[in-house]
Coordinates of C-alpha atoms and ligand atoms in Angstrom, one line a residue:
X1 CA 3.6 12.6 -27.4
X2 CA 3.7 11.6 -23.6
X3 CA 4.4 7.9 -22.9
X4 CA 1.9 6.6 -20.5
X5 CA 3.7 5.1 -17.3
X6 CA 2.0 2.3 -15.1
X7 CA 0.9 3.0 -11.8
X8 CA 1.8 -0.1 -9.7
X9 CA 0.4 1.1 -6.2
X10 CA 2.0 -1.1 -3.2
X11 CA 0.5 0.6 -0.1
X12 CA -1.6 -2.2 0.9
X13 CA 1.5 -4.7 0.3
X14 CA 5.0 -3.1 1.1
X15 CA 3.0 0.1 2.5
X16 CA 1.9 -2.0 5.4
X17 CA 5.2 -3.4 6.0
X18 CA 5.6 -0.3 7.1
X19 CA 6.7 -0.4 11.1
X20 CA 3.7 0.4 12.6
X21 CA 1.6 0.5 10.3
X22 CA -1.2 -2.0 10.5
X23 CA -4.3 -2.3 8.5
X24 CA -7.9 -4.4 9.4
X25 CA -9.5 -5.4 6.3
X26 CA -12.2 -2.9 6.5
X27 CA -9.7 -0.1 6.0
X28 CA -7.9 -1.9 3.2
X29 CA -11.1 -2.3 1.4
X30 CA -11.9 1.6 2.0
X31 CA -8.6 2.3 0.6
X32 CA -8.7 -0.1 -2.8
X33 CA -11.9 1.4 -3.0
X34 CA -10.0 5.4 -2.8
X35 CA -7.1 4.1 -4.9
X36 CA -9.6 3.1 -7.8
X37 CA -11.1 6.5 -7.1
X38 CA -7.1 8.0 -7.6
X39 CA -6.8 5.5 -10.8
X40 CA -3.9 3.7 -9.9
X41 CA -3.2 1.3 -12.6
X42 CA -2.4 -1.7 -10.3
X43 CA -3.6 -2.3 -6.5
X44 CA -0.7 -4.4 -4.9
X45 CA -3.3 -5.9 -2.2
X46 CA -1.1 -8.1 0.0
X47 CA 0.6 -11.4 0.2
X48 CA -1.9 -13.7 0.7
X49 CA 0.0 -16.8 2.1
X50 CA 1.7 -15.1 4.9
X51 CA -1.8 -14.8 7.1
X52 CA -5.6 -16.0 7.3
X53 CA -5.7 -12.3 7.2
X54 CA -3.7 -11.6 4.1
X55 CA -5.4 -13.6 2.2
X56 CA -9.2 -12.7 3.1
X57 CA -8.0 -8.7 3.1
X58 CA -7.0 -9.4 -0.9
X59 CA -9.8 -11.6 -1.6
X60 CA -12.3 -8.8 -0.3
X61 CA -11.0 -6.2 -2.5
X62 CA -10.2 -8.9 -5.5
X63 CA -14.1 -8.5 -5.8
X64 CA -14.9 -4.9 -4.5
X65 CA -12.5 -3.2 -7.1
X66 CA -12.4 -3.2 -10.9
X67 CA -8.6 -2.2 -11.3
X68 CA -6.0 -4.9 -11.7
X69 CA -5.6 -6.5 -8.4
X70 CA -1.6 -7.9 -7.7
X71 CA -0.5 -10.6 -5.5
X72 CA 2.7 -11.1 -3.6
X73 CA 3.8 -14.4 -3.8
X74 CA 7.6 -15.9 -3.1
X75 CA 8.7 -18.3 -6.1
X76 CA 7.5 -21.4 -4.4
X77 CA 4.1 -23.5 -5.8
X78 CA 2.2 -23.0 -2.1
X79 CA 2.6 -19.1 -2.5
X80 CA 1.4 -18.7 -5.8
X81 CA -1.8 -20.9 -5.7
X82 CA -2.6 -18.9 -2.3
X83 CA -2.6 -15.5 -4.3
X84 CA -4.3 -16.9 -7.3
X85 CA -7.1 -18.0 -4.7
X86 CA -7.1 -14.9 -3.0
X87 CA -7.5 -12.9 -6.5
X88 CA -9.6 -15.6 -8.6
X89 CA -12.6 -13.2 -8.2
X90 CA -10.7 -9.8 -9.5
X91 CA -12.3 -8.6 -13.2
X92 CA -8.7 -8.3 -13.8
X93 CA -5.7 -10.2 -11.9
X94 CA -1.9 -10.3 -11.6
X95 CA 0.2 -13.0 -10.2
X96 CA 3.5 -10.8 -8.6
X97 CA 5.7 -13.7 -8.1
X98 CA 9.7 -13.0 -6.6
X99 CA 13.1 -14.6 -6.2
X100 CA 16.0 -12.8 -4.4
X101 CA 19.1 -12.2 -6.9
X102 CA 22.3 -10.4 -5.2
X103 CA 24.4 -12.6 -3.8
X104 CA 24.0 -10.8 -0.2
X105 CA 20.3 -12.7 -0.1
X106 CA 21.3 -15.5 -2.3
X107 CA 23.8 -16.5 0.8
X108 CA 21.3 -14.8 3.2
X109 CA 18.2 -17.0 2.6
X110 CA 19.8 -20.3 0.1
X111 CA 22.6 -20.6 2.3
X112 CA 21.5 -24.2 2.8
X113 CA 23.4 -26.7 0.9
X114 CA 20.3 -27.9 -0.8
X115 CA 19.9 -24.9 -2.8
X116 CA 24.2 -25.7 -3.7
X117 CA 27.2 -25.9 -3.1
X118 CA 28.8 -23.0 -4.3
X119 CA 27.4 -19.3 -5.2
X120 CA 27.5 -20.4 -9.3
X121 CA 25.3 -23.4 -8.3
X122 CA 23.2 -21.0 -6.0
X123 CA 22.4 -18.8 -8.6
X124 CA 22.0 -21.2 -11.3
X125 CA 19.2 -22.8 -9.1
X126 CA 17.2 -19.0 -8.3
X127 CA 17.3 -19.1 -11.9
X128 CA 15.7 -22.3 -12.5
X129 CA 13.2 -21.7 -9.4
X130 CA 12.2 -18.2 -11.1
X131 CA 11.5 -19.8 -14.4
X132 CA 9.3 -22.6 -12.7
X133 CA 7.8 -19.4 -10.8
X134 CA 6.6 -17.8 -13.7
X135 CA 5.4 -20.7 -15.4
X136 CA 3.7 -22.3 -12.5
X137 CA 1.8 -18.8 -11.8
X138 CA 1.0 -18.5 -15.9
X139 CA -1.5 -21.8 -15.4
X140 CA -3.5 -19.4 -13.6
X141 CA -3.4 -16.1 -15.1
X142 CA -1.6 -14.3 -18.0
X143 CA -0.7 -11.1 -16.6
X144 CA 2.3 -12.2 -14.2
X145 CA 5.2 -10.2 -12.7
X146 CA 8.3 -11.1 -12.0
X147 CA 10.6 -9.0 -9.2
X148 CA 14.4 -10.4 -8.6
X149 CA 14.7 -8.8 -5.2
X150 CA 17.7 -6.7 -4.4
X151 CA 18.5 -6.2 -8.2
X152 CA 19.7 -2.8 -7.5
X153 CA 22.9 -4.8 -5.3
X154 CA 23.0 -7.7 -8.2
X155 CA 25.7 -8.4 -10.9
X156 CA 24.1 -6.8 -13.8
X157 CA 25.2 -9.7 -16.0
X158 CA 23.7 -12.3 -13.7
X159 CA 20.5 -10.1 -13.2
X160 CA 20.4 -10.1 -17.1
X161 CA 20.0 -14.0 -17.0
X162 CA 17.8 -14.1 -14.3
X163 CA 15.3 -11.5 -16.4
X164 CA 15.6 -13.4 -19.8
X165 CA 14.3 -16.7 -18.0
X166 CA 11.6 -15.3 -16.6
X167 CA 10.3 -13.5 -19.5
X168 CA 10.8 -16.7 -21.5
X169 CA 8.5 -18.7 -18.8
X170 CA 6.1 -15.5 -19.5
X171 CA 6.5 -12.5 -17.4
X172 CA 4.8 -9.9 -18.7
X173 CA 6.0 -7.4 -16.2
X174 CA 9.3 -7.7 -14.9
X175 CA 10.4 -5.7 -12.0
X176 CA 13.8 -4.2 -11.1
X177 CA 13.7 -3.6 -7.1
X178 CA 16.3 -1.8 -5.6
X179 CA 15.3 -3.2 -2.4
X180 CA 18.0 -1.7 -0.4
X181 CA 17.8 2.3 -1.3
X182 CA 21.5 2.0 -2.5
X183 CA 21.7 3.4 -5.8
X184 CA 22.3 7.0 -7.0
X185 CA 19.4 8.4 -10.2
X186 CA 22.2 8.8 -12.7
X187 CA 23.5 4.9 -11.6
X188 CA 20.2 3.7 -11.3
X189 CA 19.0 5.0 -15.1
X190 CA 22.2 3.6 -16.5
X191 CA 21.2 -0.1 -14.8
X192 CA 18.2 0.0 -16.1
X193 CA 19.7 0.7 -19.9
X194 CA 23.0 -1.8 -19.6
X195 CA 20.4 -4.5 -18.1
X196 CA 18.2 -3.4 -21.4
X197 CA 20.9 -4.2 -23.9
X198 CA 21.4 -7.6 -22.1
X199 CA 17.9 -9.1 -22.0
X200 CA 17.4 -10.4 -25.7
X201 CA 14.1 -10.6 -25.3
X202 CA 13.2 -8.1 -23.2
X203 CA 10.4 -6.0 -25.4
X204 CA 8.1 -8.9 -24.8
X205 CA 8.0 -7.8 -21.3
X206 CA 7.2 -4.0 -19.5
X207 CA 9.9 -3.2 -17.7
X208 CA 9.1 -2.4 -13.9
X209 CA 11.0 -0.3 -11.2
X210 CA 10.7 -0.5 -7.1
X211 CA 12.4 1.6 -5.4
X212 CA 13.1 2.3 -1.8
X213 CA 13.8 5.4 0.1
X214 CA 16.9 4.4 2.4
X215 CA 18.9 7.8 1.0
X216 CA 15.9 9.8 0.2
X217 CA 15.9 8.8 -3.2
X218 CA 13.1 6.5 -4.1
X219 CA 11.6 9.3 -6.3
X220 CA 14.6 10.4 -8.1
X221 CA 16.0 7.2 -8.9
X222 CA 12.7 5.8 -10.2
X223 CA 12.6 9.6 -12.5
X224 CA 15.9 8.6 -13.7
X225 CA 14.8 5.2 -15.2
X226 CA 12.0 6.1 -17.2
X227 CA 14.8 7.3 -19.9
X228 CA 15.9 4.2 -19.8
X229 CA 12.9 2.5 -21.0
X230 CA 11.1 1.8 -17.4
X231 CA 7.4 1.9 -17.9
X232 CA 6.2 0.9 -15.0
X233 CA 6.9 2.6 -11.3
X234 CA 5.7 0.5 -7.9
X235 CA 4.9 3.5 -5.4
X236 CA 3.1 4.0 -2.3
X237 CA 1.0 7.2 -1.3
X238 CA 2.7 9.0 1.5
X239 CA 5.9 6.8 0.6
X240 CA 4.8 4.7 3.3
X241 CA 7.0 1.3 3.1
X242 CA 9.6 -0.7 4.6
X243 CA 12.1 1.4 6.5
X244 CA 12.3 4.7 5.2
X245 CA 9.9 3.5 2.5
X246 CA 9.0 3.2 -1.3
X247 CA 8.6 5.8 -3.7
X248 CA 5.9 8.1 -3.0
X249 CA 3.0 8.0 -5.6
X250 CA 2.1 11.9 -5.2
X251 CA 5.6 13.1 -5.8
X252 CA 6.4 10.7 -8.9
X253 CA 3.0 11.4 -10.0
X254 CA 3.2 15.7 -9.9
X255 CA 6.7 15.7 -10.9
X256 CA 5.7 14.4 -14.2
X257 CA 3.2 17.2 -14.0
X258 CA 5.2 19.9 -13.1
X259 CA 8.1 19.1 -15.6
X260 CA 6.0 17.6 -18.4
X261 CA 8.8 19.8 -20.5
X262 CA 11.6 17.6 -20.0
X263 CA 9.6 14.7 -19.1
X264 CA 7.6 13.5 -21.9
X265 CA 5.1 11.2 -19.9
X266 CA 2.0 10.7 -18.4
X267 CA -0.2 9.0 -16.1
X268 CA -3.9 8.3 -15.8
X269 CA -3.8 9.3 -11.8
X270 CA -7.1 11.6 -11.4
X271 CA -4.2 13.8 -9.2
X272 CA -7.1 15.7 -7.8
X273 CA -8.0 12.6 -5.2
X274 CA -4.1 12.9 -3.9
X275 CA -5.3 14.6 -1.0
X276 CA -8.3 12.7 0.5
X277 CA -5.8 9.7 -0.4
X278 CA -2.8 10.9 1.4
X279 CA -5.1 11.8 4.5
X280 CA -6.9 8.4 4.7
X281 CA -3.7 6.3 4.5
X282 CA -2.7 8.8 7.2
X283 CA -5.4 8.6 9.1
X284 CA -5.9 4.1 8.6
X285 CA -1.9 3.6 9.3
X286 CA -1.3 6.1 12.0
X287 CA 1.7 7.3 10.3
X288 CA 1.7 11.2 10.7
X289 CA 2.7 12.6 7.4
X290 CA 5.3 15.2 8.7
X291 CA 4.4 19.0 8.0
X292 CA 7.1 19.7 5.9
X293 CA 6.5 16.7 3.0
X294 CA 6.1 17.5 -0.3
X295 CA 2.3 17.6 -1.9
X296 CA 0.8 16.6 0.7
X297 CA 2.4 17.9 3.8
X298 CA 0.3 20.1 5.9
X299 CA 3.2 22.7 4.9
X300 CA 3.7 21.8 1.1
X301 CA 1.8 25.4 -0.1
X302 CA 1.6 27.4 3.3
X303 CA 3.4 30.8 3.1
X304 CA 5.0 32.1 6.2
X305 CA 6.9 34.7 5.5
X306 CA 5.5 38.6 4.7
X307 CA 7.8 38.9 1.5
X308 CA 6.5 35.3 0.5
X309 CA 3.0 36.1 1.5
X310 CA 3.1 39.6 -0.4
X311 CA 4.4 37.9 -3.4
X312 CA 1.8 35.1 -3.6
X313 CA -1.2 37.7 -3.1
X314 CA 0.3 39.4 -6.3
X315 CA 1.0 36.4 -8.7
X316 CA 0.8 32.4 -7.1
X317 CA 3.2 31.5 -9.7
X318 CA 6.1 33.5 -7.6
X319 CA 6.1 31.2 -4.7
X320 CA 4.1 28.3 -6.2
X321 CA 4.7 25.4 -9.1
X322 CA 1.6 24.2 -8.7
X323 CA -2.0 24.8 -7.8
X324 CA -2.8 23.7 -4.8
X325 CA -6.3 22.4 -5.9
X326 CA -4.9 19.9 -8.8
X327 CA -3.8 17.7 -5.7
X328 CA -7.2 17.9 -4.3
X329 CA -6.5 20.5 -1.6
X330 CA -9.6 21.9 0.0
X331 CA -10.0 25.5 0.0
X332 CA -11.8 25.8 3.5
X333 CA -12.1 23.1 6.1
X334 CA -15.1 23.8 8.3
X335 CA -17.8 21.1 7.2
X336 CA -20.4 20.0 9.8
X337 CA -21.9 20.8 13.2
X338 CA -24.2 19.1 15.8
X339 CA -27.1 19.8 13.3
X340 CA -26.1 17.8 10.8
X341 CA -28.1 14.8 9.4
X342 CA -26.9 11.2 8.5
X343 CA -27.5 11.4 5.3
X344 CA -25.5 15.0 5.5
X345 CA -22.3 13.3 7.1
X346 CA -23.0 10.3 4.3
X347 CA -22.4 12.6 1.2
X348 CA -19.0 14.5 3.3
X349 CA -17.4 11.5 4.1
X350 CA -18.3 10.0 0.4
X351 CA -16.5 13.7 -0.8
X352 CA -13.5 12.3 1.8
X353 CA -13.2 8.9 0.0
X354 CA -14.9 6.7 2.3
X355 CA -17.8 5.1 0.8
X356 CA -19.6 3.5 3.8
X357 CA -22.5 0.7 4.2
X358 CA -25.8 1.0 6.5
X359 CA -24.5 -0.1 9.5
X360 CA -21.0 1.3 9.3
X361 CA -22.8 4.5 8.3
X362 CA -25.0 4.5 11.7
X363 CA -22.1 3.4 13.5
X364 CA -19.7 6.7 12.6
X365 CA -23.0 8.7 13.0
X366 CA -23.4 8.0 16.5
X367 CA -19.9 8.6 17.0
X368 CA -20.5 11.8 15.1
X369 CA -22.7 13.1 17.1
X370 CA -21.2 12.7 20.4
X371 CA -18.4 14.5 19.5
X372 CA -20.7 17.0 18.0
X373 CA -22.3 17.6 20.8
X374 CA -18.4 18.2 22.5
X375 CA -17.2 20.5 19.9
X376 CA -18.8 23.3 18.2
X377 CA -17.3 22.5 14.6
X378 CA -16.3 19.0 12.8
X379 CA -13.3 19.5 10.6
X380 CA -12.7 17.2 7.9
X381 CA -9.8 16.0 10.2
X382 CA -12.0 15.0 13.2
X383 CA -13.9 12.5 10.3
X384 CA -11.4 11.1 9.2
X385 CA -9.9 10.2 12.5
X386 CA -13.3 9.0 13.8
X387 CA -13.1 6.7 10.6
X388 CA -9.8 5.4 11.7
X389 CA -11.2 4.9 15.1
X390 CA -11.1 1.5 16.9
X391 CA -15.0 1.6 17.4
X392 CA -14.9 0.4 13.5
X393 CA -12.6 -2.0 14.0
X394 CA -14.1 -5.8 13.3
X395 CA -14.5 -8.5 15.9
X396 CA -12.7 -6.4 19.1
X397 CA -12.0 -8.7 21.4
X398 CA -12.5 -5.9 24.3
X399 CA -13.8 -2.3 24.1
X400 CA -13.8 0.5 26.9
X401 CA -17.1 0.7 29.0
X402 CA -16.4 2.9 32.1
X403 CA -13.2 5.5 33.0
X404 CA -12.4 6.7 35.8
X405 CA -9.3 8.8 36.8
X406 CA -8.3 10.4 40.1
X407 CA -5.3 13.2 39.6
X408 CA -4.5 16.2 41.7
X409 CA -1.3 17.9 42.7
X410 CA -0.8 15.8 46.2
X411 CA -2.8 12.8 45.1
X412 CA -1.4 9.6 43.5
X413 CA -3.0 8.7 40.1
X414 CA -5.6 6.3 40.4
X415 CA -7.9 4.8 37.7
X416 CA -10.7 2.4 37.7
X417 CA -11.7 0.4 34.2
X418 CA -14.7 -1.5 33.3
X419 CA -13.7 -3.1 29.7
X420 CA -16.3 -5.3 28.0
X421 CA -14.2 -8.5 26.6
X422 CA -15.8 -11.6 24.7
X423 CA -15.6 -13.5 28.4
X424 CA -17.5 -10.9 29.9
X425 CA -16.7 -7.6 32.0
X426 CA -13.6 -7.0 33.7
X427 CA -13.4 -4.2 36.1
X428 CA -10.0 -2.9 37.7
X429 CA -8.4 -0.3 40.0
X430 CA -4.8 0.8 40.0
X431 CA -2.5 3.5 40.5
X432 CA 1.0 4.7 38.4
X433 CA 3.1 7.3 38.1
X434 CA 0.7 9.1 36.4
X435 CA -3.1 9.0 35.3
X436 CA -1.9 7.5 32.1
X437 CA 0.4 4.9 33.5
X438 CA -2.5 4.2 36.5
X439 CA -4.9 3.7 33.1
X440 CA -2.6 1.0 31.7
X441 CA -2.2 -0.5 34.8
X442 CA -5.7 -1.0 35.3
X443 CA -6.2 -2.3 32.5
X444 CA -3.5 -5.2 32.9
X445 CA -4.8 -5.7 35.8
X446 CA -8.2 -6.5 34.3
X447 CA -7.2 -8.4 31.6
X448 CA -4.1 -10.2 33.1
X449 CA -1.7 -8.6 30.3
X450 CA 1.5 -6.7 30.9
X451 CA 3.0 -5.3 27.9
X452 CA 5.8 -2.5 27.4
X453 CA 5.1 0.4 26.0
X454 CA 7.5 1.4 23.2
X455 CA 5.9 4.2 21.9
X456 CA 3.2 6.8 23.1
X457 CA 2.3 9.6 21.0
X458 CA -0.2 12.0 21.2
X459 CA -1.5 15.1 19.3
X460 CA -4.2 17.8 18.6
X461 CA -6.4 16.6 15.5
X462 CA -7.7 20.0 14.7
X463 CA -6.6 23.2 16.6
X464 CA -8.6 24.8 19.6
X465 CA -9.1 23.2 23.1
X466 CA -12.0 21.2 21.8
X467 CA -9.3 19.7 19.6
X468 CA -9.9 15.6 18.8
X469 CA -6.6 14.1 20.7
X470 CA -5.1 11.3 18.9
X471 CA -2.8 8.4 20.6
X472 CA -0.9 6.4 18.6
X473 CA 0.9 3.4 20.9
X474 CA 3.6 0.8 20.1
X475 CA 3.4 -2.3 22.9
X476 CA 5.8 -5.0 22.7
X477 CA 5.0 -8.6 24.0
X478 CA 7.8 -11.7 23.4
X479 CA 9.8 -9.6 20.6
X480 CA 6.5 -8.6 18.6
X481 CA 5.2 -5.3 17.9
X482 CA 1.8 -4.2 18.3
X483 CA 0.1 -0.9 17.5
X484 CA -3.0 1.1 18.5
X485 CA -5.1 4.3 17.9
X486 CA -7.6 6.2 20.3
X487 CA -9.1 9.2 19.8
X488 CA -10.8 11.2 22.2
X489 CA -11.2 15.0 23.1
X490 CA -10.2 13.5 26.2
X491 CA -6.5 12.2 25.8
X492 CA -6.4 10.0 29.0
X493 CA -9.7 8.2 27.6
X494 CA -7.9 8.5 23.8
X495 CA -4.8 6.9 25.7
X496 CA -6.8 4.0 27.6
X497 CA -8.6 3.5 23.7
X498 CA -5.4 3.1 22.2
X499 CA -4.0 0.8 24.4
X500 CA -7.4 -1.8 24.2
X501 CA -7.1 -1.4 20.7
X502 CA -3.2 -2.8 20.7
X503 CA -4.8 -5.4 22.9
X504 CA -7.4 -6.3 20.4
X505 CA -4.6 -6.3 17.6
X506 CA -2.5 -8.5 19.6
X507 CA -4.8 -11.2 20.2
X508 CA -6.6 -11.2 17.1
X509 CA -2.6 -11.5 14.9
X510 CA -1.0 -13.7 17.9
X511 CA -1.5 -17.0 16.1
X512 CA -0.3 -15.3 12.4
X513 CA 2.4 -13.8 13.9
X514 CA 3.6 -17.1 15.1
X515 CA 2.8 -18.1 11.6
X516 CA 4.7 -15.4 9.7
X517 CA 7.8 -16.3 11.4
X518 CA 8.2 -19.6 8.7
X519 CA 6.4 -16.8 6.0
X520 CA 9.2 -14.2 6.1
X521 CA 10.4 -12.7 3.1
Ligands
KIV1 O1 11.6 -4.2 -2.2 C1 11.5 -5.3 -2.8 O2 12.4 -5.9 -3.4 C2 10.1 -5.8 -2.8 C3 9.8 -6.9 -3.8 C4 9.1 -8.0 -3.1 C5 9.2 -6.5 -5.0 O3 9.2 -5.3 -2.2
ZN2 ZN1 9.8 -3.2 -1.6

């Protein structure tokens, strides 16, 4: 008999803590909508109290979804009636409230003298603020989590105290985070069994792991738990997370699959949507999945080799553990051209994932059709990069109107922008160093901004010269990050696209990200 095992999805929370990686609330709401289609157990949706944002982004899919909807909240009384407001609406809701446990972040962020004197006093007091935690969130709903952060780094007799409290207060989940990526699968399964043994009452609670990927062993270690009793594993699709990330959902998911023999458990993941997931977290976040990834990497079941190539045409199961398909990947890739309808892209994109209102819909059609009518072919690729694609973004402050860009081999780069902005058109002429630099310049010279540029990526979409070019940009202003995506089959016009769209993310977040400073975890 196969144990079923809780899918407790945390892209939208800890996946877009990712660096990088930023989400608008339209694309959140796309993917809850995908993740329900995946049949993830749990959404994680955000943490409402750190931003205006936050909080409307898990409200919006509180009441678009039917899944249990999660919110992040720190143990304090402000945080955990913010997520209850955000997720008031959800058919079914979970209160995810946390306290930090090792003493690295006990001296880290109760270092004040308020929270003690001494680490025994410290601790005795997280203790006491997880239990009023628990209780406080349990006048609002009955399905509450419990995380003690950096458990995989805490005294495991301590940790034991910390659980027992909050399952008396009501926990119904708790969760055992290594926060840090530290521990070894072997280590980390024996944790989870000594910390078993210590909890007296810990059958009245599901027992929760989080794991990160700091030694490339997020997946493995949360593997080695479920022996231990763990029924619950907090993941992210792609693996997408802080630092080097969380577990990735597609590879806990198929290794369960794959060695059902010596791993008697299951999930209710619909494995076939992996694909369209991966590729429209991908395509939202901007992180590239890298070629060689496992299950979803464009590599993960290409053959290069002629010995590997003759083998596979004689028997897939030499080369292969799994089929392809079970993940969801498509056999061909070719899907529309300039004669394609709207209500023909409607029912491809639906197949993708997206599921998209009227006037979303006619906005992606016109873009459709532009590009159709600069490329031959639309790959599934070039959709789901014109779905990322600022043009969707809500409430731009400013959007490209004119380009103009003067290159040759004895010139110097010069480029002229008109960009419509909510206090009318600005229109500018620069040079640079090249026509990409010129472009930037142009642009701060029209909108009086001068940013640095701390990262500038680009790449082909699809293959062929007609090839969708993609640029993904990191600008820094006062110590804060900003990114932005522009695609184009033009990568100067992708380039000046990417940079507005920064722009627009900048001044839309500046005010939260002044107010995330006193919100930090
Ligand atoms: O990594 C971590 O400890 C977390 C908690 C907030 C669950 O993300
Ligand atoms: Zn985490």
């Amino acid at each position: 008999m196969n144990e079923k095992i809780i899918i407790f999805d945390t892209t939208l929370r800890d996946g877009e803590q990712s660096p990088g990686a930023s989400l608008s609330i339209f694309e959140k709401v796309e993917i809850a909508r995908q993740l329900e289609k995946l049949n993830v157990d749990v959404i994680e949706a955000g943490f409402p109290v750190s931003s205006p944002t936050q909080f409307e982004a898990v409200k919006r899919i509180a009441g678009e979804v039917g899944v249990t909807v999660a919110a992040l909240a720190r143990a304090k009384e402000i945080d955990i009636k913010s997520a209850y407001d955000a997720i008031k609406d959800a058919k079914k809701k979970r209160i995810h409230t946390f306290s930090s446990t090792s003493d690295f972040h006990i001296m880290g962020k109760f270092g004040d003298m308020r929270y003690g004197n001494s680490i025994e006093e410290k601790r005795k007091n997280v203790i006491k603020m997880s239990y009023d935690a628990v209780q406080y969130a349990k006048t609002f709903c009955d399905d509450v989590e419990f995380s003690a952060e950096d458990a995989g780094r805490t005294e495991i007799d301590y940790l034991a105290e910390v659980i027992e409290a909050a399952i008396m207060a009501g926990a119904t989940t708790v969760n055992i985070p290594d926060t840090t990526g530290y521990r070894l699968p072997l280590e980390f399964g024996k944790f989870i069994s000594e910390l078993k043994k210590r909890v007296k009452n810990i059958d009245d609670a599901i027992i929760s792991v989080h794991c990160h990927n700091d030694l490339g062993l997020a997946v493995a270690n949360s593997i080695a738990t479920l022996h231990s009793g763990a029924r619950q594993v907090e993941c992210t699709i792609n693996g997408i997370g802080e630092r080097a990330g969380n577990a990735s959902l597609e590879e806990f998911v198929m290794a369960l699959h794959v060695r059902n023999d010596i791993l008697p458990y299951k999930t209710d993941i619909n494995t076939r949507e992996i694909y369209n997931t991966s590729k429209m977290v991908s395509g939202f976040t901007g992180m590239i999945v890298q070629p060689n990834k496992a299950i979803v990497g464009e590599n993960a079941f290409a053959h290069e080799s002629g010995i590997h190539q003759d083998g596979m045409l004689k028997n897939r199961n030499t080369y292969e553990i799994m089929d392809p398909e079970k993940v969801g990947v498509p056999k061909t890739k070719i899907v529309l051209g300039r004669h394609s309808g709207r209500h023909g892209l409607k029912v491809r994109l639906n197949e993708l994932g997206y599921t998209l209102e009227n006037e979303e819909l006619n906005k992606i059609y016109e873009r459709f059709t532009k590009l159709a009518d600069q490329k031959k072919e639309i790959f599934e690729d070039d959709l789901r990069v014109l779905m990322g694609d600022e043009s969707l973004k809500e409430n731009n402050y400013c959007d490209l109107d004119y380009l103009h860009v003067h290159i040759g081999t004895h010139t110097i780069p010069t480029a002229t922008v008109k960009i419509k902005t909510k206090d009318g058109i600005k229109q500018e002429s620069s040079t640079g160093d090249g026509p990409v630099d010129a472009v930037f310049n142009a642009i701060d010279r029209a909108l009086d901004t001068k940013f640095k540029v701390e990262s500038y990526k680009v790449r082909s979409v699809t293959s062929g010269r007609e090839a969708l070019g993609e640029v993904l940009i990191r600008l820094k202003d006062n110590g804060y990050a900003f990114t932005g995506r522009g695609v184009s089959t033009d990568i100067i016009e992708a380039s000046a696209k990417a940079y507005l769209q920064a722009i627009n993310y900048q001044v839309t977040h500046k005010s939260e990200v002044a107010a995330t400073e006193t919100v930090s975890m």
